[in-house]
PDB file of C-alpha atoms in Angstrom:
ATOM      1  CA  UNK A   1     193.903  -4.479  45.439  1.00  0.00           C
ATOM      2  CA  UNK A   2     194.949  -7.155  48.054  1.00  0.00           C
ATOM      3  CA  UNK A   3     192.257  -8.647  49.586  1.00  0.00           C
ATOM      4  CA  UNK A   4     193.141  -7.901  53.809  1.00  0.00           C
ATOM      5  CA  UNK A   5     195.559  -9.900  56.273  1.00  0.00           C
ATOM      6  CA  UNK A   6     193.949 -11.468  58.899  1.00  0.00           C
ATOM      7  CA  UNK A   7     195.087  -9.324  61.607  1.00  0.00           C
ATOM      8  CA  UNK A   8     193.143  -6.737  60.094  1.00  0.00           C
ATOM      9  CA  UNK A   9     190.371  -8.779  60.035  1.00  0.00           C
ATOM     10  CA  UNK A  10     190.215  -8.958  63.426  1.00  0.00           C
ATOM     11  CA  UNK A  11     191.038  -5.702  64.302  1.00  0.00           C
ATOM     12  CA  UNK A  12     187.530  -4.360  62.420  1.00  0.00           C
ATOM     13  CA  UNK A  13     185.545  -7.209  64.052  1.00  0.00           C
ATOM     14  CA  UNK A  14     186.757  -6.718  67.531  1.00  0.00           C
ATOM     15  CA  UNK A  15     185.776  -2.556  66.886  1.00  0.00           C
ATOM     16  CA  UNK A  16     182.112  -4.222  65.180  1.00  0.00           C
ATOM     17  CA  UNK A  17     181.304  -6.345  68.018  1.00  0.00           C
ATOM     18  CA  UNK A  18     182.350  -3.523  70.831  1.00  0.00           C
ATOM     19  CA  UNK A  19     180.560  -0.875  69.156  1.00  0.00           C
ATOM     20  CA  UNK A  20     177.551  -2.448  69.216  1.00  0.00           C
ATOM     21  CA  UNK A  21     178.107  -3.815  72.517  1.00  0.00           C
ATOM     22  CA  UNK A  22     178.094  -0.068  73.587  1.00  0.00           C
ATOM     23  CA  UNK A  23     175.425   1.134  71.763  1.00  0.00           C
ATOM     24  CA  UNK A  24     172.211  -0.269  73.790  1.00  0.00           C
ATOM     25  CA  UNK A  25     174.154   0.702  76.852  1.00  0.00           C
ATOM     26  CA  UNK A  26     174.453   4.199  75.419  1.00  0.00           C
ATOM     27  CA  UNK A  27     170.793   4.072  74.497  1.00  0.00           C
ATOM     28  CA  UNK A  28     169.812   3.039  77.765  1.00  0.00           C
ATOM     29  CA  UNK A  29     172.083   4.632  79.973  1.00  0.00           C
ATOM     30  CA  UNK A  30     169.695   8.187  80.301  1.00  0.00           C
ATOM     31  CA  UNK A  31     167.245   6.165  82.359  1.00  0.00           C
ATOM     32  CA  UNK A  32     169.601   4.033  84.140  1.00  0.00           C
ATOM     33  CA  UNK A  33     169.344   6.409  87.388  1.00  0.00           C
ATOM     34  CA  UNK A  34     165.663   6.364  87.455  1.00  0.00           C
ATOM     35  CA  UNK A  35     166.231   2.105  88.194  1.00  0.00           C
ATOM     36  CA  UNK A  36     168.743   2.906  91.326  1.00  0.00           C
ATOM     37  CA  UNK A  37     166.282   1.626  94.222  1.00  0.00           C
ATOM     38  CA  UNK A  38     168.521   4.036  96.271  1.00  0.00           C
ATOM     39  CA  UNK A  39     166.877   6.854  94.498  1.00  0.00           C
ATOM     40  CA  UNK A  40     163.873   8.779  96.040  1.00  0.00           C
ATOM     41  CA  UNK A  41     160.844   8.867  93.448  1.00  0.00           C
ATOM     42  CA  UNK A  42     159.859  12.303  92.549  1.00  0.00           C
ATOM     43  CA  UNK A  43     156.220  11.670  93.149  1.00  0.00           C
ATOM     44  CA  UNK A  44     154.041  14.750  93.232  1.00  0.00           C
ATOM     45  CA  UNK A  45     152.382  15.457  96.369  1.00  0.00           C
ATOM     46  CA  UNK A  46     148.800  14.371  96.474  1.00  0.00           C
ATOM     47  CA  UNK A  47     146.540  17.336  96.295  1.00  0.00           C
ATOM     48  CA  UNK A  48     144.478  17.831  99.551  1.00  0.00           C
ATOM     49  CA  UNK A  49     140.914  17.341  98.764  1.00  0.00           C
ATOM     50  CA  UNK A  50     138.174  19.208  99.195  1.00  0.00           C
ATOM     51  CA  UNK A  51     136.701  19.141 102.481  1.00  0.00           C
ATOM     52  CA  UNK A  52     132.635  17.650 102.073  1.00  0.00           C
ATOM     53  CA  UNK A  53     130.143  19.761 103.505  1.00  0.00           C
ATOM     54  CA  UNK A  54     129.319  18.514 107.111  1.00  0.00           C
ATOM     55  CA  UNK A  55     126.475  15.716 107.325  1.00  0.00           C
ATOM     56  CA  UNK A  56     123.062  17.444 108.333  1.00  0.00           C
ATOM     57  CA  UNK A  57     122.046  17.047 111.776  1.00  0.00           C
ATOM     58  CA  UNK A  58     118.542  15.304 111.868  1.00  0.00           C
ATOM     59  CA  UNK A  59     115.716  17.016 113.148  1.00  0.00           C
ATOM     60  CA  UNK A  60     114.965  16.907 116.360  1.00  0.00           C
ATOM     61  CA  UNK A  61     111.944  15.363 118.228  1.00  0.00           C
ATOM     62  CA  UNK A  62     109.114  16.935 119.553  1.00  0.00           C
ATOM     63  CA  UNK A  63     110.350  16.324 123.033  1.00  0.00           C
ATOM     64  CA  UNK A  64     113.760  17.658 122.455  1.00  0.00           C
ATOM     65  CA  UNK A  65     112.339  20.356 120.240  1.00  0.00           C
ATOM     66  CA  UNK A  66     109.463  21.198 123.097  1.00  0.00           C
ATOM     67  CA  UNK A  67     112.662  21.153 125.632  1.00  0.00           C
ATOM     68  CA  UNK A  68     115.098  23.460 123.259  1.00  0.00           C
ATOM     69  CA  UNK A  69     112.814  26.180 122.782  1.00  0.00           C
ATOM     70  CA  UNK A  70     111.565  26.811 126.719  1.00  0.00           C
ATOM     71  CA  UNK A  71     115.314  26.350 127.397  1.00  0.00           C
ATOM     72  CA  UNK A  72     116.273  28.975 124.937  1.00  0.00           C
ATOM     73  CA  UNK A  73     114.081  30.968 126.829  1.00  0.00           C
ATOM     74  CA  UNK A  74     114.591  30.624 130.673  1.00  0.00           C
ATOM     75  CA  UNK A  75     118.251  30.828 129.398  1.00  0.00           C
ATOM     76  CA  UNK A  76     118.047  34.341 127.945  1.00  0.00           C
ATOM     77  CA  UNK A  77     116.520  35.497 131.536  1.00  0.00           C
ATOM     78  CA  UNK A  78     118.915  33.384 133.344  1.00  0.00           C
ATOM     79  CA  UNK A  79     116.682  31.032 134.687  1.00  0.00           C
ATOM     80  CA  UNK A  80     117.746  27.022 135.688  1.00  0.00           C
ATOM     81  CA  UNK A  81     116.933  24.972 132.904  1.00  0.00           C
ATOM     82  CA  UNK A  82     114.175  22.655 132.187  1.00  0.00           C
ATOM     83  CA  UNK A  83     114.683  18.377 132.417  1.00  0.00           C
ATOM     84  CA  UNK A  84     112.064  16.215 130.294  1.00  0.00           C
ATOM     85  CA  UNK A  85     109.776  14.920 132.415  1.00  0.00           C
ATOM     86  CA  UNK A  86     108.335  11.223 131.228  1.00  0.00           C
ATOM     87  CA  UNK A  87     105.438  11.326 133.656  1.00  0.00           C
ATOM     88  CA  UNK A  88     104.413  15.345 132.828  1.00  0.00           C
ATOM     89  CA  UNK A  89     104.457  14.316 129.039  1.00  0.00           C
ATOM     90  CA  UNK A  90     102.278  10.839 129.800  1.00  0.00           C
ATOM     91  CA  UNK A  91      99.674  13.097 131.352  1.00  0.00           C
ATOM     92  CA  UNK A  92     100.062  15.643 128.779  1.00  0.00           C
ATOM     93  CA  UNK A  93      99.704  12.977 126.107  1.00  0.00           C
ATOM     94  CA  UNK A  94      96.340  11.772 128.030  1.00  0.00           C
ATOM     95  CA  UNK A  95      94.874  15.415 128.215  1.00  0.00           C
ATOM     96  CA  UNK A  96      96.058  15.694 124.335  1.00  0.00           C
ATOM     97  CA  UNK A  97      94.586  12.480 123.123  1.00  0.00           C
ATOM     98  CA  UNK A  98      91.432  13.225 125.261  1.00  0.00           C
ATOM     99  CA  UNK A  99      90.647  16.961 123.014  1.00  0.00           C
ATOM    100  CA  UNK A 100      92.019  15.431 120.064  1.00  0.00           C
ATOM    101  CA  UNK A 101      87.935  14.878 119.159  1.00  0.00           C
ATOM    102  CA  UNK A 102      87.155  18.619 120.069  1.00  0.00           C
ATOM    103  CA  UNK A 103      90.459  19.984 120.660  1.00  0.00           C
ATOM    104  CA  UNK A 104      88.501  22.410 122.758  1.00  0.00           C
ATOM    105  CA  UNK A 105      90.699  25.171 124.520  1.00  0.00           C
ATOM    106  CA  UNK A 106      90.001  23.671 127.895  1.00  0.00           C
ATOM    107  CA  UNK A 107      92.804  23.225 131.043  1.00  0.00           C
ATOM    108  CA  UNK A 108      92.805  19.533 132.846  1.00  0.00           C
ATOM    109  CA  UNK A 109      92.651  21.465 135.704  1.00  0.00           C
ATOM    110  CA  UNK A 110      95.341  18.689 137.089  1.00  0.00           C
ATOM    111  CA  UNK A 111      98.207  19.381 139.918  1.00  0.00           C
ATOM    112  CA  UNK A 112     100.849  20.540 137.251  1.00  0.00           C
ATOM    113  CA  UNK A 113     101.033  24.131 135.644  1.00  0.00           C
ATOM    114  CA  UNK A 114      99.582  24.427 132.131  1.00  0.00           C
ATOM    115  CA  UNK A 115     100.116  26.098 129.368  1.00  0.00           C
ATOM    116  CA  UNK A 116      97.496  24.780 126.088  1.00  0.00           C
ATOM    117  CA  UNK A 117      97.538  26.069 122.168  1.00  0.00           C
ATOM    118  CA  UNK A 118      95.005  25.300 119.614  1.00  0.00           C
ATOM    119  CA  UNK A 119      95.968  26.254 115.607  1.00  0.00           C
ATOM    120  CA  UNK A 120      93.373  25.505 113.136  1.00  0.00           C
ATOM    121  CA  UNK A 121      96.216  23.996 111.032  1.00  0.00           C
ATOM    122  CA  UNK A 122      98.563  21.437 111.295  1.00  0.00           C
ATOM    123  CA  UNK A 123     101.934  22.997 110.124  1.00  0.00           C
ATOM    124  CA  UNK A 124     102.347  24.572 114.298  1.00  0.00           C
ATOM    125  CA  UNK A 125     105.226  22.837 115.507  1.00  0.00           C
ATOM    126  CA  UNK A 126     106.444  22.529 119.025  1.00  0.00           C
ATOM    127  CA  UNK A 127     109.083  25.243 118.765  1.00  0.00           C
ATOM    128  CA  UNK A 128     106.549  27.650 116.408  1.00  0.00           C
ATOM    129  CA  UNK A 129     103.925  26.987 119.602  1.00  0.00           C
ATOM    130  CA  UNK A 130     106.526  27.659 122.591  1.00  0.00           C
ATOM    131  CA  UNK A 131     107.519  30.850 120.637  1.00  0.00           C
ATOM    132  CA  UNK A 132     103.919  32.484 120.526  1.00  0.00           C
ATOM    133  CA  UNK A 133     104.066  32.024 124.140  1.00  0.00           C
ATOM    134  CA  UNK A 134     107.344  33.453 124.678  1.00  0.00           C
ATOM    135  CA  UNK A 135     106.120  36.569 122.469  1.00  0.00           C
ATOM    136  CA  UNK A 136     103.779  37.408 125.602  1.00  0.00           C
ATOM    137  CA  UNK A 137     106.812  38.804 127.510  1.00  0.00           C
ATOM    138  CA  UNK A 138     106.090  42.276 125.541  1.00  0.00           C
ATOM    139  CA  UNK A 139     103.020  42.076 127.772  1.00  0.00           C
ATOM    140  CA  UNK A 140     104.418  41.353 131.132  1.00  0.00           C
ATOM    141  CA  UNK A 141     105.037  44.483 133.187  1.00  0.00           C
ATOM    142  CA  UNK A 142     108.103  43.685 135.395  1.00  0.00           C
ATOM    143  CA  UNK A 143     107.525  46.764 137.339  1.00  0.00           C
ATOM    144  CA  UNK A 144     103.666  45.553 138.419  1.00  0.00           C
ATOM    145  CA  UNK A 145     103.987  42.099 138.107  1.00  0.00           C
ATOM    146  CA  UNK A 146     101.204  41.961 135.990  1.00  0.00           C
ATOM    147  CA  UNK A 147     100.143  41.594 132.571  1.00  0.00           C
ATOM    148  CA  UNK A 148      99.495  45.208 130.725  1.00  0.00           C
ATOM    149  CA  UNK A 149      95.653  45.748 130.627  1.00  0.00           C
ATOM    150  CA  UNK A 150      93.983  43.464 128.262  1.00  0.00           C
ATOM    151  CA  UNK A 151      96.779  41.654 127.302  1.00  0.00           C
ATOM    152  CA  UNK A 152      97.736  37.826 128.282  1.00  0.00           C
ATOM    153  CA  UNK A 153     101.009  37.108 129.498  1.00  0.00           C
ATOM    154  CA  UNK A 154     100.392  33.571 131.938  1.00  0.00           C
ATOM    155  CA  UNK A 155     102.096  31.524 129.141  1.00  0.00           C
ATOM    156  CA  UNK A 156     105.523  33.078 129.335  1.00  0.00           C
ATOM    157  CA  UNK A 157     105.518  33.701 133.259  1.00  0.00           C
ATOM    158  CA  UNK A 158     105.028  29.919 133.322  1.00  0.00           C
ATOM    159  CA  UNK A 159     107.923  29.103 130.764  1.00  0.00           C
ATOM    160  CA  UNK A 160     110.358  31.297 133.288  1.00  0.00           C
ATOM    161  CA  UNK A 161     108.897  30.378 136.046  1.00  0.00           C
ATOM    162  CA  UNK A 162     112.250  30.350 138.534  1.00  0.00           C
ATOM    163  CA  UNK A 163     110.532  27.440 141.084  1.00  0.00           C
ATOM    164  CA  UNK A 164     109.646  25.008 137.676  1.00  0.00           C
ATOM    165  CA  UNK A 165     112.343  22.467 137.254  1.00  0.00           C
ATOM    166  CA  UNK A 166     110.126  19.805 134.961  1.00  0.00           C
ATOM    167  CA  UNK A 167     108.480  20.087 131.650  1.00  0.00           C
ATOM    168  CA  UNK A 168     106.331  17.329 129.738  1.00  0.00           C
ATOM    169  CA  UNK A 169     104.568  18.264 126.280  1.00  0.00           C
ATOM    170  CA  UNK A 170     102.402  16.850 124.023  1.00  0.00           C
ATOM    171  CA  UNK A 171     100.997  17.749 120.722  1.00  0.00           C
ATOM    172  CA  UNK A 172      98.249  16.211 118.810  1.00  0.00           C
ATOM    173  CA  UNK A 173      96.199  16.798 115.308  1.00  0.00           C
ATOM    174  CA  UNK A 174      92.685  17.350 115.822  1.00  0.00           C
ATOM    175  CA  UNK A 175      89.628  15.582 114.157  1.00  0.00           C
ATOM    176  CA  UNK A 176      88.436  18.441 113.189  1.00  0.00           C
ATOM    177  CA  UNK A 177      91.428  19.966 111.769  1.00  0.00           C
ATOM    178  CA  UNK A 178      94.298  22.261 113.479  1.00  0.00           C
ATOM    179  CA  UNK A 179      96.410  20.616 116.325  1.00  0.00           C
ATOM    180  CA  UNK A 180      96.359  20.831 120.333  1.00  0.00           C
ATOM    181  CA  UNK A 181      99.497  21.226 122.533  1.00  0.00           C
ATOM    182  CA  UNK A 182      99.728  21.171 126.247  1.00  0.00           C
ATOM    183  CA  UNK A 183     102.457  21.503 128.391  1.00  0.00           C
ATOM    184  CA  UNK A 184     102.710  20.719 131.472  1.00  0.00           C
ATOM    185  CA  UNK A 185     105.412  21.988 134.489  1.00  0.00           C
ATOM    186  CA  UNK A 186     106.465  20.896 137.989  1.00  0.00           C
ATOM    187  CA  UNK A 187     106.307  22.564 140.288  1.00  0.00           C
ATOM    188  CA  UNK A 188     103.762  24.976 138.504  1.00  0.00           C
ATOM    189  CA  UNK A 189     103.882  28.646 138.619  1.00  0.00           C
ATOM    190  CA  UNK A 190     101.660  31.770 138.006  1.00  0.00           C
ATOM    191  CA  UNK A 191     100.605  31.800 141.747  1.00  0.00           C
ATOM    192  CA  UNK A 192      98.943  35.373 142.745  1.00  0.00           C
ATOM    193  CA  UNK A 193     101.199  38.453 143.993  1.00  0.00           C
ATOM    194  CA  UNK A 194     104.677  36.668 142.908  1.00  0.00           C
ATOM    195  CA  UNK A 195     107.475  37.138 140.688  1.00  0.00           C
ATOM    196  CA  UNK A 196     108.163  34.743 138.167  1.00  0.00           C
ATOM    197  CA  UNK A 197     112.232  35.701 138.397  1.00  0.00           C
ATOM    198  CA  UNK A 198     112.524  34.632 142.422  1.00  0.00           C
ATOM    199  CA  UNK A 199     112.910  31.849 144.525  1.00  0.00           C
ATOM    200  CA  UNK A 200     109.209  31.431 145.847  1.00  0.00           C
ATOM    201  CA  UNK A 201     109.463  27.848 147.408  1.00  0.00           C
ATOM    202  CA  UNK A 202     106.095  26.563 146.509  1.00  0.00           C
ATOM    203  CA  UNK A 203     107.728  23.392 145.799  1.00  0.00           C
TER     204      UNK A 203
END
């Protein structure tokens, strides 16, 4: 056998080199498109996450929580709403600090309305307090104008009290145990022979 001419020689090494020229460009030509900068990435869509649970609110003071719940109240009758008072709550805060020895259910006899609690625990808060006074109104007899026989009903007339505009509260622990709360209301209500629901311009 002769060995080959050189023509042929070339022939096979020009198809060697070309082949193998090809071949990484055949390799890599699949993921050629996914390098065109032209090309929009097919990202997934981010997921929307899941809401958190809303922050809790912090409690309230004893002011604003003194405020909310004889507002809740004169609201449900449809009575003008109470405005904190800083000098009604000084002189509550006086009359407070003054039983807080005793805590002795006994009125300061001032120039404000009054309503006063004693609880021979601590755990009444200022909303628990304005409640029990609120829970009189099953003892107020619109019809009379009068509390049912027996039965005290001063507290709540006071909370919706048309003529009171200003409220001031105070709440103390006692020495002895329990706590005291007064409240105390300009201009103050409960005057004889009228209703608690009309205009009586004693202010």
């Amino acid at each position: 056998m002769g060995l080959p001419n050189t023509e042929t020689q070339i022939f096979t090494l020009f198809i060697f080199v070309f082949f193998f020229q090809l071949f990484p460009i055949v390799l890599t030509f699949p993921i050629l498109p996914n390098l065109n900068p032209l090309r929009k990435p097919n990202f997934q869509q981010p997921q929307p996450e899941t809401p958190l649970p809303p922050a809790p609110q912090s409690p309230q003071s004893e002011h604003q929580q003194f405020l909310t719940a004889h507002n809740e109240a004169r609201a449900q009758e449809g009575e003008p709403l109470f405005v904190w008072n800083e000098t009604l709550a000084s002189y509550a805060r006086a009359w407070a600090n003054k039983r807080s020895e005793d805590c002795l259910m006994i009125h300061s006899f001032g120039h404000y309305g009054e309503n006063i609690f004693w609880g021979g625990r601590d755990h009444w808060s200022p909303l628990d307090v304005v409640k029990l006074w609120v829970q009189e109104h099953r003892f107020y007899d619109r019809k009379t104008n009068a509390c049912l026989p027996g039965k005290l009903c001063g507290h709540y007339t006071q909370v919706v009290w048309r003529d009171t505009v200003r409220l001031g509260c105070a709440r103390t622990k006692c020495s002895n145990g329990g706590v005291f709360v007064i409240c105390s209301y300009d201009p103050p209500g409960n005057y004889v022979n009228e209703n608690p629901f009309q205009p009586n311009n004693n202010n």
